[in-house]
Tab-separated table of C-alpha atoms and ligand atoms in Angstrom:
chain	number	residue	atom	x	y	z
A	384	MET	CA	-73.615	-63.126	37.967
A	385	ASN	CA	-71.950	-64.655	34.907
A	386	ILE	CA	-68.363	-63.552	34.381
A	387	ALA	CA	-65.945	-63.872	31.483
A	388	ILE	CA	-62.240	-63.692	32.319
A	389	LEU	CA	-59.847	-62.506	29.620
A	390	GLY	CA	-56.477	-64.152	30.336
A	391	LEU	CA	-55.460	-67.110	32.490
A	392	GLY	CA	-52.031	-66.019	33.666
A	393	THR	CA	-51.096	-65.389	37.299
A	394	VAL	CA	-53.930	-63.043	38.177
A	395	GLY	CA	-56.561	-64.873	36.082
A	396	THR	CA	-55.676	-68.120	37.874
A	397	GLY	CA	-55.976	-66.373	41.267
A	398	ILE	CA	-59.463	-65.095	40.362
A	399	VAL	CA	-60.609	-68.615	39.343
A	400	LYS	CA	-59.186	-70.074	42.568
A	401	ILE	CA	-60.924	-67.464	44.735
A	402	ILE	CA	-64.313	-67.745	43.015
A	403	GLU	CA	-64.358	-71.509	42.559
A	404	GLY	CA	-62.647	-72.389	45.833
A	405	ALA	CA	-64.574	-70.139	48.178
A	406	ASN	CA	-66.734	-71.540	50.934
A	407	PRO	CA	-70.447	-71.719	50.073
A	408	MET	CA	-71.283	-68.990	52.605
A	409	SER	CA	-68.939	-66.524	50.912
A	410	MET	CA	-70.508	-63.748	48.842
A	411	THR	CA	-68.618	-65.182	45.868
A	412	ALA	CA	-71.142	-68.011	45.805
A	413	ASP	CA	-73.267	-65.722	43.574
A	414	LEU	CA	-70.457	-65.499	40.998
A	415	HIS	CA	-70.156	-67.916	38.113
A	416	ILE	CA	-67.262	-68.001	35.613
A	417	SER	CA	-68.921	-68.853	32.321
A	418	HIS	CA	-66.027	-68.103	29.920
A	419	ILE	CA	-62.231	-67.851	30.079
A	420	PHE	CA	-60.671	-66.263	27.004
A	421	VAL	CA	-57.270	-67.732	26.135
A	422	ARG	CA	-55.100	-68.298	23.058
A	423	PRO	CA	-56.388	-70.983	20.594
A	424	GLU	CA	-53.464	-73.350	21.464
A	425	LYS	CA	-54.565	-73.336	25.079
A	426	VAL	CA	-58.188	-74.152	24.154
A	427	ALA	CA	-56.925	-77.114	22.124
A	428	GLN	CA	-54.835	-78.391	25.076
A	429	ASP	CA	-57.596	-78.256	27.651
A	430	ASP	CA	-60.964	-79.975	27.719
A	431	SER	CA	-62.694	-77.396	29.940
A	432	ASP	CA	-65.755	-76.060	28.129
A	433	LYS	CA	-65.164	-72.615	29.682
A	434	LEU	CA	-62.010	-71.964	27.661
A	435	THR	CA	-62.574	-70.115	24.421
A	436	SER	CA	-60.646	-67.967	21.985
A	437	ASP	CA	-63.842	-66.649	20.415
A	438	TYR	CA	-64.299	-63.141	21.887
A	439	ASP	CA	-67.334	-62.393	19.758
A	440	ALA	CA	-69.131	-65.305	21.430
A	441	ILE	CA	-68.506	-63.597	24.807
A	442	LEU	CA	-69.577	-60.194	23.534
A	443	ASN	CA	-72.744	-61.599	22.000
A	444	ASP	CA	-73.697	-63.672	25.040
A	445	ASP	CA	-76.250	-61.609	26.937
A	446	SER	CA	-75.853	-63.778	30.031
A	447	VAL	CA	-72.321	-62.471	30.550
A	448	GLU	CA	-72.728	-59.405	32.784
A	449	THR	CA	-69.088	-58.697	33.649
A	450	VAL	CA	-65.831	-59.057	31.722
A	451	VAL	CA	-62.606	-59.244	33.740
A	452	GLU	CA	-59.542	-58.171	31.784
A	453	VAL	CA	-56.257	-59.590	33.088
A	454	LEU	CA	-54.341	-59.898	29.858
A	455	GLY	CA	-51.980	-57.010	30.685
A	456	GLY	CA	-50.388	-54.611	28.208
A	457	ILE	CA	-52.058	-52.045	25.989
A	458	GLU	CA	-53.406	-54.009	23.001
A	459	PRO	CA	-55.551	-56.014	22.587
A	460	ALA	CA	-56.611	-55.179	26.173
A	461	HIS	CA	-57.693	-51.627	25.245
A	462	THR	CA	-59.859	-52.735	22.317
A	463	MET	CA	-61.364	-55.695	24.190
A	464	ILE	CA	-62.295	-53.572	27.244
A	465	LYS	CA	-63.933	-51.010	24.982
A	466	GLN	CA	-65.870	-53.676	23.094
A	467	ALA	CA	-67.093	-55.232	26.347
A	468	LEU	CA	-68.339	-51.857	27.621
A	469	GLN	CA	-70.002	-51.119	24.251
A	470	ASN	CA	-71.758	-54.461	24.538
A	471	HIS	CA	-73.250	-53.407	27.880
A	472	LYS	CA	-70.938	-55.464	30.076
A	473	ASN	CA	-69.326	-54.182	33.238
A	474	VAL	CA	-65.531	-54.351	33.126
A	475	VAL	CA	-63.065	-55.043	35.908
A	476	THR	CA	-59.344	-54.867	35.150
A	477	ALA	CA	-56.033	-55.217	37.001
A	478	ASN	CA	-54.140	-53.717	34.048
A	479	LYS	CA	-52.403	-50.529	35.203
A	480	ALA	CA	-50.841	-49.725	31.808
A	481	VAL	CA	-54.160	-49.649	29.958
A	482	VAL	CA	-56.024	-47.831	32.780
A	483	ALA	CA	-53.336	-45.145	33.052
A	484	ARG	CA	-53.630	-44.441	29.330
A	485	TYR	CA	-57.328	-44.889	28.674
A	486	MET	CA	-59.174	-44.187	31.894
A	487	GLU	CA	-61.111	-41.249	30.423
A	488	GLU	CA	-62.264	-43.208	27.384
A	489	PHE	CA	-63.272	-46.270	29.463
A	490	LYS	CA	-65.229	-44.145	31.939
A	491	GLN	CA	-66.993	-42.355	29.085
A	492	VAL	CA	-67.961	-45.538	27.231
A	493	ALA	CA	-69.076	-47.168	30.497
A	494	LYS	CA	-71.291	-44.147	31.235
A	495	GLU	CA	-72.813	-44.178	27.736
A	496	ASN	CA	-73.675	-47.872	28.157
A	497	ASN	CA	-74.811	-47.615	31.757
A	498	VAL	CA	-72.294	-50.156	33.051
A	499	GLN	CA	-69.429	-50.019	35.548
A	500	PHE	CA	-65.694	-49.818	34.886
A	501	ARG	CA	-63.563	-50.812	37.933
A	502	PHE	CA	-59.779	-50.990	38.347
A	503	GLU	CA	-58.996	-51.487	42.054
A	504	ALA	CA	-56.263	-54.094	41.417
A	505	SER	CA	-54.387	-51.836	38.986
A	506	VAL	CA	-52.718	-49.925	41.836
A	507	GLY	CA	-51.265	-51.585	44.912
A	508	GLY	CA	-52.448	-55.112	43.966
A	509	GLY	CA	-54.463	-56.452	46.885
A	510	ILE	CA	-54.515	-53.175	48.845
A	511	PRO	CA	-58.000	-51.620	48.908
A	512	TRP	CA	-56.519	-48.312	47.743
A	513	ILE	CA	-58.781	-46.872	45.072
A	514	VAL	CA	-61.938	-47.702	47.020
A	515	ASN	CA	-60.572	-45.978	50.120
A	516	LEU	CA	-59.264	-42.997	48.209
A	517	GLU	CA	-62.760	-42.659	46.718
A	518	ARG	CA	-64.230	-43.059	50.175
A	519	GLY	CA	-62.018	-40.249	51.507
A	520	LEU	CA	-63.043	-38.083	48.554
A	521	ARG	CA	-66.711	-38.436	49.431
A	522	ILE	CA	-65.959	-35.933	52.206
A	523	ASP	CA	-62.530	-34.423	51.716
A	524	ALA	CA	-60.511	-32.680	49.070
A	525	VAL	CA	-57.303	-34.726	48.770
A	526	ASP	CA	-54.132	-32.716	48.346
A	527	SER	CA	-51.433	-35.393	48.237
A	528	VAL	CA	-50.831	-39.027	47.430
A	529	HIS	CA	-47.596	-40.822	48.040
A	530	GLY	CA	-46.263	-44.269	48.652
A	531	ILE	CA	-44.271	-47.354	47.828
A	532	PHE	CA	-46.162	-48.511	44.747
A	533	ASN	CA	-43.710	-51.174	43.538
A	534	GLY	CA	-42.985	-54.350	45.419
A	535	THR	CA	-39.939	-55.427	43.426
A	536	SER	CA	-37.983	-52.252	44.104
A	537	ASN	CA	-39.011	-52.380	47.761
A	538	PHE	CA	-37.833	-55.970	48.014
A	539	ILE	CA	-34.482	-55.019	46.440
A	540	LEU	CA	-33.933	-52.019	48.713
A	541	ASP	CA	-35.050	-53.950	51.807
A	542	GLN	CA	-32.763	-56.919	51.068
A	543	MET	CA	-29.813	-54.645	50.292
A	544	THR	CA	-30.441	-52.879	53.623
A	545	LYS	CA	-30.798	-56.108	55.590
A	546	THR	CA	-27.950	-58.102	54.027
A	547	GLY	CA	-25.556	-55.580	52.434
A	548	ALA	CA	-25.887	-57.520	49.147
A	549	SER	CA	-25.327	-55.952	45.739
A	550	PHE	CA	-28.163	-54.566	43.626
A	551	GLU	CA	-27.565	-57.147	40.887
A	552	SER	CA	-27.727	-60.183	43.166
A	553	VAL	CA	-30.949	-59.006	44.884
A	554	LEU	CA	-32.569	-58.144	41.564
A	555	LYS	CA	-31.878	-61.722	40.443
A	556	GLU	CA	-33.477	-62.979	43.673
A	557	ALA	CA	-36.576	-60.816	43.015
A	558	GLN	CA	-36.835	-62.222	39.525
A	559	ASP	CA	-36.483	-65.801	40.804
A	560	LEU	CA	-39.271	-65.124	43.307
A	561	GLY	CA	-41.483	-63.919	40.445
A	562	TYR	CA	-41.847	-60.344	41.849
A	563	ALA	CA	-40.269	-58.478	38.942
A	564	GLU	CA	-41.999	-57.639	35.636
A	565	ALA	CA	-40.775	-59.623	32.596
A	566	ASP	CA	-38.636	-56.613	31.798
A	567	PRO	CA	-37.481	-55.474	35.272
A	568	SER	CA	-36.622	-51.994	34.034
A	569	ALA	CA	-40.314	-51.140	34.596
A	570	ASP	CA	-39.770	-51.930	38.272
A	571	ILE	CA	-36.361	-50.365	38.846
A	572	ASP	CA	-36.621	-47.292	36.615
A	573	GLY	CA	-40.039	-46.153	37.938
A	574	TYR	CA	-42.241	-46.853	34.892
A	575	ASP	CA	-44.482	-49.256	36.836
A	576	ILE	CA	-44.902	-46.621	39.551
A	577	GLU	CA	-45.626	-43.999	36.918
A	578	ASN	CA	-48.750	-45.890	35.756
A	579	LYS	CA	-49.928	-46.350	39.352
A	580	LEU	CA	-49.282	-42.749	40.366
A	581	CYS	CA	-51.073	-41.475	37.230
A	582	ILE	CA	-54.158	-43.526	38.141
A	583	SER	CA	-54.021	-42.397	41.781
A	584	VAL	CA	-53.632	-38.732	40.808
A	585	ASP	CA	-56.525	-38.978	38.316
A	586	VAL	CA	-58.836	-40.232	41.036
A	587	ALA	CA	-57.467	-37.996	43.814
A	588	TYR	CA	-57.605	-34.695	41.948
A	589	ASP	CA	-60.351	-35.581	39.407
A	590	THR	CA	-57.989	-34.763	36.587
A	591	LEU	CA	-56.101	-36.577	33.845
A	592	VAL	CA	-52.366	-37.149	33.750
A	593	HIS	CA	-50.837	-39.651	31.388
A	594	PRO	CA	-47.622	-41.664	31.615
A	595	GLY	CA	-44.855	-40.088	29.581
A	596	GLU	CA	-45.955	-36.486	30.173
A	597	ASN	CA	-42.435	-35.509	31.106
A	598	LEU	CA	-42.918	-36.850	34.620
A	599	PRO	CA	-39.615	-36.826	36.517
A	600	LYS	CA	-38.457	-40.327	37.375
A	601	PHE	CA	-35.214	-41.453	38.960
A	602	GLY	CA	-35.083	-45.147	39.779
A	603	ILE	CA	-32.744	-47.436	41.696
A	604	ARG	CA	-30.776	-48.916	38.763
A	605	THR	CA	-27.560	-47.270	39.927
A	606	ILE	CA	-27.810	-47.810	43.665
A	607	GLU	CA	-24.809	-49.618	45.164
A	608	ALA	CA	-24.184	-51.474	48.428
A	609	GLN	CA	-21.880	-48.616	49.502
A	610	ASP	CA	-24.819	-46.156	49.192
A	611	ILE	CA	-27.003	-48.296	51.424
A	612	ALA	CA	-24.148	-48.530	53.949
A	613	HIS	CA	-23.661	-44.753	53.896
A	614	PHE	CA	-27.386	-44.102	54.402
A	615	LYS	CA	-27.415	-46.631	57.260
A	616	ASP	CA	-24.577	-44.739	58.966
A	617	LEU	CA	-26.807	-41.674	58.782
A	618	GLY	CA	-29.742	-43.628	60.272
A	619	LEU	CA	-31.577	-43.501	56.954
A	620	VAL	CA	-33.429	-46.143	54.899
A	621	ALA	CA	-33.912	-45.820	51.109
A	622	LYS	CA	-37.312	-46.403	49.475
A	623	LEU	CA	-38.471	-45.821	45.892
A	624	ILE	CA	-41.371	-43.421	46.229
A	625	GLY	CA	-44.099	-42.003	43.974
A	626	ARG	CA	-45.368	-38.673	45.277
A	627	SER	CA	-47.713	-35.937	44.260
A	628	GLU	CA	-48.830	-32.766	46.064
A	629	LEU	CA	-51.597	-30.426	44.960
A	630	SER	CA	-51.310	-26.720	45.687
A	631	GLY	CA	-53.776	-24.259	44.150
A	632	ASP	CA	-53.917	-24.866	40.417
A	633	HIS	CA	-50.749	-26.916	40.166
A	634	PHE	CA	-49.451	-30.198	41.439
A	635	SER	CA	-46.059	-31.815	41.790
A	636	TYR	CA	-45.474	-35.329	40.533
A	637	VAL	CA	-42.260	-37.163	41.061
A	638	ILE	CA	-40.802	-40.698	41.324
A	639	GLU	CA	-37.493	-40.933	43.144
A	640	PRO	CA	-35.589	-42.710	45.918
A	641	VAL	CA	-36.330	-41.101	49.285
A	642	LEU	CA	-34.385	-41.574	52.518
A	643	TYR	CA	-36.431	-41.997	55.700
A	644	GLN	CA	-35.381	-41.972	59.324
A	645	GLN	CA	-35.554	-45.452	60.797
A	646	GLY	CA	-38.885	-45.843	62.609
A	647	VAL	CA	-40.929	-43.792	60.123
A	648	ILE	CA	-43.745	-45.852	58.526
A	649	GLU	CA	-42.206	-45.840	55.055
A	650	ALA	CA	-38.884	-47.108	56.429
A	651	SER	CA	-40.683	-50.035	58.055
A	652	ILE	CA	-42.325	-51.400	54.875
A	653	ASN	CA	-40.501	-54.718	54.428
A	654	ASP	CA	-40.021	-57.291	51.684
A	655	ASN	CA	-42.166	-56.731	48.615
A	656	PHE	CA	-45.022	-54.967	50.488
A	657	ASN	CA	-46.536	-51.761	49.124
A	658	TYR	CA	-47.653	-48.678	51.051
A	659	ALA	CA	-50.154	-46.191	49.617
A	660	SER	CA	-51.323	-43.070	51.409
A	661	PHE	CA	-53.204	-39.844	50.864
A	662	HIS	CA	-53.836	-36.669	52.806
A	663	GLY	CA	-57.374	-35.375	53.097
A	664	GLU	CA	-58.731	-32.210	54.687
A	665	SER	CA	-60.472	-33.784	57.671
A	666	ILE	CA	-59.024	-37.287	57.738
A	667	GLY	CA	-55.387	-36.148	57.644
A	668	ASP	CA	-52.830	-38.758	56.595
A	669	LEU	CA	-54.299	-42.177	55.846
A	670	GLY	CA	-52.113	-45.055	54.689
A	671	PHE	CA	-52.581	-48.671	53.618
A	672	ILE	CA	-50.051	-51.518	53.669
A	673	GLY	CA	-50.348	-54.812	51.855
A	674	GLN	CA	-49.282	-57.083	49.054
A	675	GLY	CA	-49.023	-55.002	45.861
A	676	ALA	CA	-48.760	-58.009	43.532
A	677	GLY	CA	-49.202	-61.748	43.306
A	678	MET	CA	-51.813	-64.256	42.288
A	679	MET	CA	-54.087	-64.282	45.314
A	680	PRO	CA	-53.835	-60.666	46.572
A	681	THR	CA	-54.409	-59.195	43.107
A	682	GLY	CA	-57.123	-61.784	42.449
A	683	HIS	CA	-58.721	-60.738	45.747
A	684	ALA	CA	-58.902	-57.074	44.685
A	685	VAL	CA	-60.441	-58.027	41.325
A	686	VAL	CA	-63.081	-60.195	43.019
A	687	GLN	CA	-63.870	-57.360	45.456
A	688	ASP	CA	-64.630	-55.148	42.425
A	689	ILE	CA	-66.865	-57.864	40.948
A	690	LEU	CA	-68.713	-58.195	44.276
A	691	ASP	CA	-69.269	-54.435	44.410
A	692	ILE	CA	-70.775	-54.542	40.914
A	693	ASN	CA	-72.896	-57.554	41.836
A	694	GLY	CA	-74.058	-55.759	44.979
A	695	GLN	CA	-74.747	-52.581	42.950
A	696	VAL	CA	-72.359	-50.602	45.142
A	697	LYS	CA	-71.976	-47.159	43.558
A	698	HIS	CA	-68.503	-45.723	43.299
A	699	LEU	CA	-67.551	-42.078	43.367
A	700	ILE	CA	-68.235	-40.287	40.081
A	701	ARG	CA	-65.100	-38.647	38.661
A	702	THR	CA	-65.366	-36.558	35.509
A	703	LEU	CA	-61.545	-36.168	35.253
A	704	GLU	CA	-62.173	-32.686	33.865
A	705	LYS	CA	-60.204	-30.514	36.328
A	706	GLN	CA	-57.231	-28.779	34.812
A	707	PHE	CA	-53.983	-28.336	36.702
A	708	THR	CA	-50.400	-27.589	35.738
A	709	ILE	CA	-47.720	-30.128	36.597
A	710	ASP	CA	-45.069	-28.188	38.465
A	711	ASN	CA	-42.203	-29.727	40.394
A	712	GLN	CA	-40.652	-26.396	41.337
A	713	PHE	CA	-42.546	-25.991	44.589
A	714	ASP	CA	-41.531	-29.483	45.800
A	715	LYS	CA	-38.263	-28.657	47.547
A	716	GLY	CA	-35.902	-30.690	49.687
A	717	ASP	CA	-32.346	-31.908	50.205
A	718	TYR	CA	-30.752	-34.546	47.990
A	719	ILE	CA	-27.719	-36.767	48.640
A	720	VAL	CA	-25.810	-37.521	45.429
A	721	ARG	CA	-22.917	-39.864	44.560
A	722	THR	CA	-21.215	-38.997	41.305
A	723	THR	CA	-17.769	-38.617	39.769
A	724	SER	CA	-19.046	-36.272	37.044
A	725	ASP	CA	-16.809	-33.219	36.718
A	726	GLN	CA	-19.882	-31.229	35.671
A	727	PHE	CA	-21.660	-31.643	38.982
A	728	ASP	CA	-20.175	-28.592	40.685
A	729	SER	CA	-21.026	-26.202	37.878
A	730	LEU	CA	-24.535	-27.685	37.444
A	731	THR	CA	-25.267	-27.149	41.162
A	732	SER	CA	-23.543	-23.780	41.550
A	733	ASN	CA	-26.867	-22.064	42.342
A	734	TRP	CA	-27.443	-24.212	45.379
A	735	ASN	CA	-25.745	-24.856	48.692
A	736	VAL	CA	-23.707	-28.078	48.365
A	737	THR	CA	-21.815	-29.842	51.172
A	738	THR	CA	-19.486	-32.835	50.816
A	739	ASP	CA	-19.157	-35.967	52.977
A	740	GLY	CA	-16.548	-38.306	51.448
A	741	LYS	CA	-17.962	-39.572	48.103
A	742	TYR	CA	-21.353	-37.987	48.839
A	743	LYS	CA	-22.609	-34.466	48.255
A	744	THR	CA	-25.769	-32.948	49.691
A	745	VAL	CA	-27.602	-30.336	47.642
A	746	SER	CA	-29.848	-28.353	49.992
A	747	ASP	CA	-33.318	-26.921	49.466
A	748	ILE	CA	-33.484	-27.640	45.749
A	749	ASP	CA	-36.721	-28.220	43.843
A	750	ALA	CA	-37.386	-31.664	42.369
A	751	ALA	CA	-37.608	-30.298	38.780
A	752	SER	CA	-34.091	-28.783	38.963
A	753	MET	CA	-32.574	-31.771	40.749
A	754	HIS	CA	-33.958	-34.277	38.229
A	755	SER	CA	-32.810	-32.146	35.303
A	756	ILE	CA	-29.307	-31.857	36.798
A	757	MET	CA	-29.138	-35.638	37.303
A	758	LYS	CA	-30.134	-36.264	33.657
A	759	ARG	CA	-27.057	-34.306	32.624
A	760	VAL	CA	-24.881	-35.891	35.300
A	761	LEU	CA	-25.841	-39.389	34.100
A	762	ALA	CA	-24.719	-38.494	30.581
A	763	SER	CA	-21.137	-38.292	31.839
A	764	ASP	CA	-21.354	-40.676	34.810
A	765	ASP	CA	-23.841	-43.491	34.253
A	766	THR	CA	-23.169	-44.869	37.775
A	767	ALA	CA	-24.429	-41.717	39.531
A	768	PHE	CA	-27.121	-42.091	42.197
A	769	MET	CA	-29.286	-39.644	44.081
A	770	ALA	CA	-31.880	-39.825	46.827
A	771	ARG	CA	-34.035	-37.222	48.477
A	772	VAL	CA	-33.822	-36.837	52.248
A	773	SER	CA	-37.299	-36.915	53.740
A	774	GLY	CA	-38.200	-34.343	56.307
A	775	GLY	CA	-40.506	-36.955	57.906
A	776	ALA	CA	-43.647	-38.398	56.366
A	777	GLU	CA	-43.617	-36.787	52.911
B	1668	HSE	N1	-43.858	-55.773	39.276
B	1668	HSE	C1	-44.882	-55.123	40.057
B	1668	HSE	C2	-44.358	-54.925	41.447
B	1668	HSE	C3	-46.110	-55.982	40.043
B	1668	HSE	O1	-43.242	-55.404	41.753
B	1668	HSE	O2	-44.966	-54.233	42.260
B	1668	HSE	C4	-47.362	-55.301	40.464
B	1668	HSE	O3	-47.726	-54.233	39.656
């Protein structure tokens, strides 16, 4: 199979290494990279005849069966993916932002042109998450997905827990290690998780939810070493979690720090590892742990998609047509909050609140109300932090 790769950054380089460096007995021996699309300056600097900045040449080359998009971002990735599908080429992408926004369109255009559109690496990097979610869905209705979908935030929380270091110093370490996005706010404020949870929910419930649809997100930007120490005293470990539960015709959808008892799976996910899990009718809880980012793990997931296409492996058909209401009112729990805002007491007067030094616990409150209260609290105290206390595996 002839492949064109769009982009030669971290993931693109990993894909080239895997395909060109594999042993001759590997299934990748059938794969051949015929084109690598890069900026014109890069073509000029390199004498490889694979490098090109002429996308029309790729689109018009009938020998190219699969286009791999690893440019990242929305445009030109969106247009280039669409053009590839319209030119009867399968597309594999690792680009969560473009998949979360345009999954419906890509699936439709792929169907019209009788080609495949695959996006395994867009969620959980190297973890075989989408393929196993689809596998579960061949038998079960899935009524929840949750997990640690961002490695940078997990690394930060894990290091803070292990060393007692400040948020700022560990964020710097994550950036130096190359874990964080160029703008780390995507990692620490939950936007990266939002894309990945949208994609997971689309597949799990056969529906469409888009980033930005008023999805409640509370990140870890304001967490302090004293919070981690307090949680430790309570035997709890903080993780930044994306979670959705389906109930009847509505589902909850929330991104927030969650506190787990030591020993629970989520509490044991170290370093920059990811954890993705779903609950299905007959399979129960099923979770996957692995590297959610990086050159080789993400490259691995992309190459697995290419091999599936080459082997004509059929994936689950999702029409994304089911309609549900997003409703975070049925997702209830206890939240520990640190704030100096003088509005907190009046904002939480409808709930039972207890105090432990600097920390308050709001009991049995729904996620929608808690997130809305914290939005107002942050307006007067931009250092405030909150975390949900898990009742076990969420
Ligand atoms: N910055 C992301 C992370 C990369 O830390 O998980 C993978 O999407």
